[in-house]
Short mmCIF file of C-alpha atoms and ligand atoms in Angstrom, two decimals:
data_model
loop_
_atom_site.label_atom_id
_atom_site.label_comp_id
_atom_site.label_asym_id
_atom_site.label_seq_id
_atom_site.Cartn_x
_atom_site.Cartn_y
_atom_site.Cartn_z
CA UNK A 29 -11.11 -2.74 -4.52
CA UNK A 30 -9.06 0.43 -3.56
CA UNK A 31 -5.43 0.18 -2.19
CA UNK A 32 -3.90 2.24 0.47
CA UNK A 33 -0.25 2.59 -0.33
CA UNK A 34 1.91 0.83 2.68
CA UNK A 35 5.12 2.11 1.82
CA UNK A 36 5.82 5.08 3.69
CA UNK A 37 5.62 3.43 7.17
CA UNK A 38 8.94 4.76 9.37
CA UNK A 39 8.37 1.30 11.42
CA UNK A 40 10.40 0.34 7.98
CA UNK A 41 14.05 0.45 8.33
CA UNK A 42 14.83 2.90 5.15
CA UNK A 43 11.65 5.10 5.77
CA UNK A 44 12.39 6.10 9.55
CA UNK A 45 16.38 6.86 7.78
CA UNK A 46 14.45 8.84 5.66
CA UNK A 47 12.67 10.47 8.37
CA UNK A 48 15.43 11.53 10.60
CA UNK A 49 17.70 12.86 7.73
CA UNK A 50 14.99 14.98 5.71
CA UNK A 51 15.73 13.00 2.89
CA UNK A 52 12.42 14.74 1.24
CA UNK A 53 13.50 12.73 -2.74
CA UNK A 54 13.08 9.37 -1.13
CA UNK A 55 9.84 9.66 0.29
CA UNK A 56 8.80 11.79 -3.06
CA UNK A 57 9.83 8.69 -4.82
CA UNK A 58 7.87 6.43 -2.83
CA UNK A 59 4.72 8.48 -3.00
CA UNK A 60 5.12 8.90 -6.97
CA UNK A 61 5.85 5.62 -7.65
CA UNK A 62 2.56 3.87 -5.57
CA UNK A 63 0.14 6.76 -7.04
CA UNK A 64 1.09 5.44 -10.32
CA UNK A 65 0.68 2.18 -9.27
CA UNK A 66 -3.35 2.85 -9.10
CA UNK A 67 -3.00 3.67 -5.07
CA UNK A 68 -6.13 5.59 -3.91
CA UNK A 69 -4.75 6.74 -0.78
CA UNK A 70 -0.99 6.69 0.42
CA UNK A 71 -0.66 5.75 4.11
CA UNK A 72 1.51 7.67 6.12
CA UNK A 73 3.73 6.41 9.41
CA UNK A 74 6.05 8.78 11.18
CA UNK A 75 6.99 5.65 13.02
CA UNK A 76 7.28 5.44 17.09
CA UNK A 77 8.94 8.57 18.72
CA UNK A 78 6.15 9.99 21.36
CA UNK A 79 7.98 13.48 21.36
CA UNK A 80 8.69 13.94 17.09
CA UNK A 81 5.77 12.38 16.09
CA UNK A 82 3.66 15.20 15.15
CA UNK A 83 6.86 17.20 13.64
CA UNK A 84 7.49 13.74 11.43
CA UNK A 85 3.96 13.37 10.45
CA UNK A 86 3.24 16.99 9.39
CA UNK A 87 6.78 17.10 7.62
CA UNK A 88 5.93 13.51 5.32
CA UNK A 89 2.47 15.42 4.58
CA UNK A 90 4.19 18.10 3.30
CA UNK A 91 6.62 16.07 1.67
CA UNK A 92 3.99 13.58 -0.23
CA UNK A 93 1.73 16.76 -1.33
CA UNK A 94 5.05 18.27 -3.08
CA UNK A 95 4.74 15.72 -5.31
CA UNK A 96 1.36 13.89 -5.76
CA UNK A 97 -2.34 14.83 -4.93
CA UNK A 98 -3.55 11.11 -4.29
CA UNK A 99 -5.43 11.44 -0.40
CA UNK A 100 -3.53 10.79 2.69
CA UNK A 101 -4.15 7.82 5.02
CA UNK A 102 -3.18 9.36 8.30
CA UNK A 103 -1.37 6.43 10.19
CA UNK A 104 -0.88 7.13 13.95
CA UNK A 105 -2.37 5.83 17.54
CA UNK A 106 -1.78 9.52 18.93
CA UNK A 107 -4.49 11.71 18.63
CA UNK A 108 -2.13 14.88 19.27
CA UNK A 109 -0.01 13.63 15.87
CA UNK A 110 -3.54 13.08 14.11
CA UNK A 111 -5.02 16.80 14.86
CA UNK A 112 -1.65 18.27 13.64
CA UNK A 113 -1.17 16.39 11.04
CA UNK A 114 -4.77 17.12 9.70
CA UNK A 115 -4.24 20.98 9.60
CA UNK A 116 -1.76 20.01 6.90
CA UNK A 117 -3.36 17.87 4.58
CA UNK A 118 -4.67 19.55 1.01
CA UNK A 119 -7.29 16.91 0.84
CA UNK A 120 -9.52 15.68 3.25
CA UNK A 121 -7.64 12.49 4.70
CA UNK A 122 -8.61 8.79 5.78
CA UNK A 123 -7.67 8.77 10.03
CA UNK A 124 -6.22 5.56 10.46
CA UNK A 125 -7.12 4.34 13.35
CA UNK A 126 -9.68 4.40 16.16
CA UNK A 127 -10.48 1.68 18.38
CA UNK A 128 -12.44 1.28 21.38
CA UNK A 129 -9.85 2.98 23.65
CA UNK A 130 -11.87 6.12 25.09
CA UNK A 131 -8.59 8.66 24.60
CA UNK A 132 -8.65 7.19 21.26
CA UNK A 133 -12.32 7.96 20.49
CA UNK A 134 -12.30 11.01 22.65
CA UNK A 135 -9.36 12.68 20.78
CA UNK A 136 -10.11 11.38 17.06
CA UNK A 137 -13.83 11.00 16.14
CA UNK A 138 -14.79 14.69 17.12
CA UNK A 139 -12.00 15.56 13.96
CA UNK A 140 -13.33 13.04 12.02
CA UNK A 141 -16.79 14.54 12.09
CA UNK A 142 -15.52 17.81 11.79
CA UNK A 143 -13.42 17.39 9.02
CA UNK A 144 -15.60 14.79 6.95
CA UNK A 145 -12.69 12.52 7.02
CA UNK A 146 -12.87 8.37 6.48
CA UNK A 147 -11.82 6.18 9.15
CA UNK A 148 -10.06 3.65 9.97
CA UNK A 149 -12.06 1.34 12.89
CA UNK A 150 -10.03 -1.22 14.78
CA UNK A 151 -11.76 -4.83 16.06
CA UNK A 152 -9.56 -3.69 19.11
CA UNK A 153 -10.38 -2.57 22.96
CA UNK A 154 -8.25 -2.08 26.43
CA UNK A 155 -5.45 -2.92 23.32
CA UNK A 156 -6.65 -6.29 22.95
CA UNK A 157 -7.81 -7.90 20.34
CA UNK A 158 -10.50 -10.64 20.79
CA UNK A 159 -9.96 -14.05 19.95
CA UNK A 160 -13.15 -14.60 18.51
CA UNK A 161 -15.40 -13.40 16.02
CA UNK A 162 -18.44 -12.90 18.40
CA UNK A 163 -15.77 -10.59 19.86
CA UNK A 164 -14.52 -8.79 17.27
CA UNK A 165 -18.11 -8.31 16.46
CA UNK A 166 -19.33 -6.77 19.89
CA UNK A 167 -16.17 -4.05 19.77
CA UNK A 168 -16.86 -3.39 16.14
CA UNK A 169 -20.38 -2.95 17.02
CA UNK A 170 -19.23 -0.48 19.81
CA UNK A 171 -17.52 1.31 17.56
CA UNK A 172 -20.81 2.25 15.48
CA UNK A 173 -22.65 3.04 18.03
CA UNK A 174 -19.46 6.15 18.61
CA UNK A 175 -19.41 7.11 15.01
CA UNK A 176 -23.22 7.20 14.60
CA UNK A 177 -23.51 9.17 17.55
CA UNK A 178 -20.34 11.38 16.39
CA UNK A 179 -22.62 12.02 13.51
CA UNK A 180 -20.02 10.06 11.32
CA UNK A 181 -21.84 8.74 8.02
CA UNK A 182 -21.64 4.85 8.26
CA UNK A 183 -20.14 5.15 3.92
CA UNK A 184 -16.93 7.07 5.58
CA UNK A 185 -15.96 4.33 8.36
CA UNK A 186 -13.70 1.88 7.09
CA UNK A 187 -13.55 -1.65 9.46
CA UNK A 188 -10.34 -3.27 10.26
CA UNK A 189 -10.93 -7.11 11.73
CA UNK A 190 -7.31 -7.14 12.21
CA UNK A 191 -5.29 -10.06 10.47
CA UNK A 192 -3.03 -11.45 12.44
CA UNK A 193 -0.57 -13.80 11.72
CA UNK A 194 -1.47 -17.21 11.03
CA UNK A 195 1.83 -18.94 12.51
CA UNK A 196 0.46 -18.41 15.84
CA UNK A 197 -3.60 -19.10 14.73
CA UNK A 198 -4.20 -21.23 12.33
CA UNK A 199 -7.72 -19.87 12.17
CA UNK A 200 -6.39 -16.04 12.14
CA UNK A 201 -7.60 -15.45 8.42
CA UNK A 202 -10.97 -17.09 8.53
CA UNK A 203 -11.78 -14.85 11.36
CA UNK A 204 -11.06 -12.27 9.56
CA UNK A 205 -13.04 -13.43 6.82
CA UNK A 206 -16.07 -14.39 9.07
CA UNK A 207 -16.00 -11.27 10.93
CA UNK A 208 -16.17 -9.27 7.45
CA UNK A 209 -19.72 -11.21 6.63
CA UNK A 210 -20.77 -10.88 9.98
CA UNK A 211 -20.82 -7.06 10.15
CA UNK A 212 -21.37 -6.85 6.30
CA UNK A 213 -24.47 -8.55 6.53
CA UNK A 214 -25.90 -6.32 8.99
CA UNK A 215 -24.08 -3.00 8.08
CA UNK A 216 -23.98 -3.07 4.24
CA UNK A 217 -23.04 0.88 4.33
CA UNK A 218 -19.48 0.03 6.36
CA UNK A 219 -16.21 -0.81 4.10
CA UNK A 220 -13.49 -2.64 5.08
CA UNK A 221 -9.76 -2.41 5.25
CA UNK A 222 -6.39 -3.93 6.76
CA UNK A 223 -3.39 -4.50 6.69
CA UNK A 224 -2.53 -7.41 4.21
CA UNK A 225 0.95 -8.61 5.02
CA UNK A 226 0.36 -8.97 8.92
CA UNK A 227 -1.28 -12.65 7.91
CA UNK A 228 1.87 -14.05 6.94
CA UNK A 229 4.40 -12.69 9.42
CA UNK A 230 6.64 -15.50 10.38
CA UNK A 231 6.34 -17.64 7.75
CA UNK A 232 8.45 -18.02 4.31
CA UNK A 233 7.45 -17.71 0.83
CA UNK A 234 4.36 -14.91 2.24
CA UNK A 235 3.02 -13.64 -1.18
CA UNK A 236 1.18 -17.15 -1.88
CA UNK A 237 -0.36 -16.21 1.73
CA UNK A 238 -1.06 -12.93 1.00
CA UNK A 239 -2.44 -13.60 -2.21
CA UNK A 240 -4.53 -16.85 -1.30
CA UNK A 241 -6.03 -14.57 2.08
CA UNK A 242 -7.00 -11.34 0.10
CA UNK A 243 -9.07 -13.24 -2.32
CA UNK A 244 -10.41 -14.84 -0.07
CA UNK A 245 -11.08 -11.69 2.11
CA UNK A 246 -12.58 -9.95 -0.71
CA UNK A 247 -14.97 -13.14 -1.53
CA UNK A 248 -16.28 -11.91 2.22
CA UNK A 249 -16.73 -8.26 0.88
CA UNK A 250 -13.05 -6.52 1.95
CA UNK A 251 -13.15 -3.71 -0.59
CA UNK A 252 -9.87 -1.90 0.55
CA UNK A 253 -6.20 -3.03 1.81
CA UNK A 254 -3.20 -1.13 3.16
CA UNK A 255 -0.49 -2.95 0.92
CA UNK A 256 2.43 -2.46 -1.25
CA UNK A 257 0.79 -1.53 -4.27
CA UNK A 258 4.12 -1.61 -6.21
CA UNK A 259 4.07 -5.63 -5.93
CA UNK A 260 2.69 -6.89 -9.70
CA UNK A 261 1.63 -10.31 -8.46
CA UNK A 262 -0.78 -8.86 -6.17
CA UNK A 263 -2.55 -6.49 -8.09
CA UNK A 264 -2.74 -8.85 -10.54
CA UNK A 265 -4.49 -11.48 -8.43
CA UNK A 266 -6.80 -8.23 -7.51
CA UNK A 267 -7.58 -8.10 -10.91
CA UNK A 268 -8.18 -11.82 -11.06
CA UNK A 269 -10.56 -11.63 -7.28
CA UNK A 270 -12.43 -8.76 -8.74
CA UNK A 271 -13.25 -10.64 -12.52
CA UNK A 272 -14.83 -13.64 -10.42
CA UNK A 273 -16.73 -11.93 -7.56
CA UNK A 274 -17.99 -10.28 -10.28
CA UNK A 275 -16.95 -6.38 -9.57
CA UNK A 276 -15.95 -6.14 -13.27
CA UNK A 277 -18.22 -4.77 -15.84
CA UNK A 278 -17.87 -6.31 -19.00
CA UNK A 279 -14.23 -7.54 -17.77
CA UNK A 280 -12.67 -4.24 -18.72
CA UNK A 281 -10.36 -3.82 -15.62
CA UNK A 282 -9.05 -6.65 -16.49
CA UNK A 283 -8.50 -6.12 -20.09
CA UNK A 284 -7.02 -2.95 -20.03
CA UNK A 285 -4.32 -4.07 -17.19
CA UNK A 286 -3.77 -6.80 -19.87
CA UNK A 287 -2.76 -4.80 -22.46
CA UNK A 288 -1.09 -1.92 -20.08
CA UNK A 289 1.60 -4.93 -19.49
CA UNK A 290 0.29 -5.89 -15.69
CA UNK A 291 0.58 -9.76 -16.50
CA UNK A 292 3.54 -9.65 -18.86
CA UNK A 293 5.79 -10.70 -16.20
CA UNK A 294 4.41 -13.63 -15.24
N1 THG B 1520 -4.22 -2.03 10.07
C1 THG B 1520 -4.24 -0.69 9.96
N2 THG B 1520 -3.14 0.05 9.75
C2 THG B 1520 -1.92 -0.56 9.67
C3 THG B 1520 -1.84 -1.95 9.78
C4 THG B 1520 -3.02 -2.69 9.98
N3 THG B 1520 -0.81 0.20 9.48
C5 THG B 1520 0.50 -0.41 9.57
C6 THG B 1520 0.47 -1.83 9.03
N4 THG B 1520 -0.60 -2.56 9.65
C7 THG B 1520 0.30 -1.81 7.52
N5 THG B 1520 1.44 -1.22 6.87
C8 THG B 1520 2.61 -1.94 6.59
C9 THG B 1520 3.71 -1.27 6.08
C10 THG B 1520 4.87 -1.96 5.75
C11 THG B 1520 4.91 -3.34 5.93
C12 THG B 1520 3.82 -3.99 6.45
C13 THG B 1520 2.66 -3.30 6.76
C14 THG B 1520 6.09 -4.17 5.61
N6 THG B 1520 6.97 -3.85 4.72
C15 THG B 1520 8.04 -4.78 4.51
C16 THG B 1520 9.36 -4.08 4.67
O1 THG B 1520 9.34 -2.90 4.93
O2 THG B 1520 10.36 -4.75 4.61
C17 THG B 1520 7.93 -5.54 3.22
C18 THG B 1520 7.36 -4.77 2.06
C19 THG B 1520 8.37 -3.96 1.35
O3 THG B 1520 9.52 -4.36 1.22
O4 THG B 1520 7.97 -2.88 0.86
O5 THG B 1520 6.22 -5.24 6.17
O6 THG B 1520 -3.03 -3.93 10.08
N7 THG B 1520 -5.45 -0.09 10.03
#
């Protein structure tokens, strides 16, 4: 299970502060703390200004590399931010996101070939999301047929089902779930990713949903999440998902987090 740093998202109050001000030591802090937290990529959100976007983007690139070396997760719907931000990055980044907009393909998935990067692969058309999971399925499927024929390697595409929250469908997270096993069954090459905490907007107490969906999302084969990788509970209970689906050799992720402290808290 990898984890994509959330936390330096400017659609967060204290990050887009950050953003505006140039206040490089609190994004450094951010990226430091969630690459020592075991993140394998940090996502990165300039937030929504059409006009700065690219100028935001590029500068938190710069910013993150001054400190760590842990991949970028490229976090923008604008493929003019995207192809700046990209001539920036030290390492080849994850593009997060296409979907099956055409300017969207169009202006992403010919830099994603070019520059060997992962991405990020939306259950999402016309900016709608279908209801279903025969839906979801048929735009995801749409979306293969564009990176195969990009010449994309199905290993570097990353599918997001989109979670969204279950206070407005009560069956939000088992189509997630479903849709996972639907595609994984038939694509075994494709990962999966999204973000975690959308599931639970709206409701109180969200970690027990968080926690109860991402096991549960992994049982279906979700081997990535963008998430806050600072949060001890959860990577604990990724621990715990990975021991039982059995993704731990000999139990030795688990151990080791044992005695590095992980579960002392609790
Ligand atoms: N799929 C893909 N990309 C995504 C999302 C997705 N990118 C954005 C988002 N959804 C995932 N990222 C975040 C970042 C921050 C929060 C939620 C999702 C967030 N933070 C809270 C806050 O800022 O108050 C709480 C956590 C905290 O305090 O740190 O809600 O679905 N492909």
């Amino acid at each position: 299970m990898k984890i994509i740093g959330e936390k330096i998202n400017g659609t967060r109050k204290r990050v887009a502060q950050a953003i505006t001000e140039r206040n490089a030591d609190f994004i450094k802090e951010l990226a430091q703390k969630q690459a020592e937290a075991g993140a394998a990529w940090l996502d990165v959100n300039a937030g929504t200004h059409p006009d700065r976007e690219a100028d935001d983007l590029i500068w938190l690139v710069e910013t993150v590399q001054a400190v760590v070396d842990t991949p970028l997760c490229l976090d923008s719907a604008n493929p003019h931010a995207l192809a700046a931000a990209i001539t920036a990055v030290n390492k080849t980044p994850m593009i997060n996101s296409i979907s099956a907009e055409p300017e969207r393909i169009e202006g992403i998935l010919p830099l994603v070939a070019e520059h060997g990067c992962q991405v990020i692969a939306l259950a999402m058309a016309a900016k709608k999301i279908p209801e279903t999971v025969e839906g979801r399925v048929v735009v995801i499927e749409e979306l293969i047929e564009k990176t195969r024929s990009a010449g994309v390697p199905d290993k570097n595409v990353y599918v997001d089902p989109l979670a969204m929250t279950i206070s407005t469908n009560i069956q939000s997270a088992i189509i997630v779930c479903d849709t996972i096993r639907a595609i994984h069954e038939v694509y075994p090459e494709f990962h999966f990713t999204m973000g975690l905490s959308n599931i639970s907007f709206g409701l109180p107490a969200r970690s027990y949903i968080n926690r109860a969906f991402l096991t549960l999302a992994m049982a279906a084969g979700l081997d990535s999440a963008i998430l806050d990788p600072l949060d001890r509970e959860l990577q604990a209970t990724i621990l715990a998902a990975q021991l039982v689906l059995g993704q731990d050799r000999h139990c030795l992720k688990y151990t080791r987090a044992y005695r590095a402290g992980v579960f002392s808290s609790s």
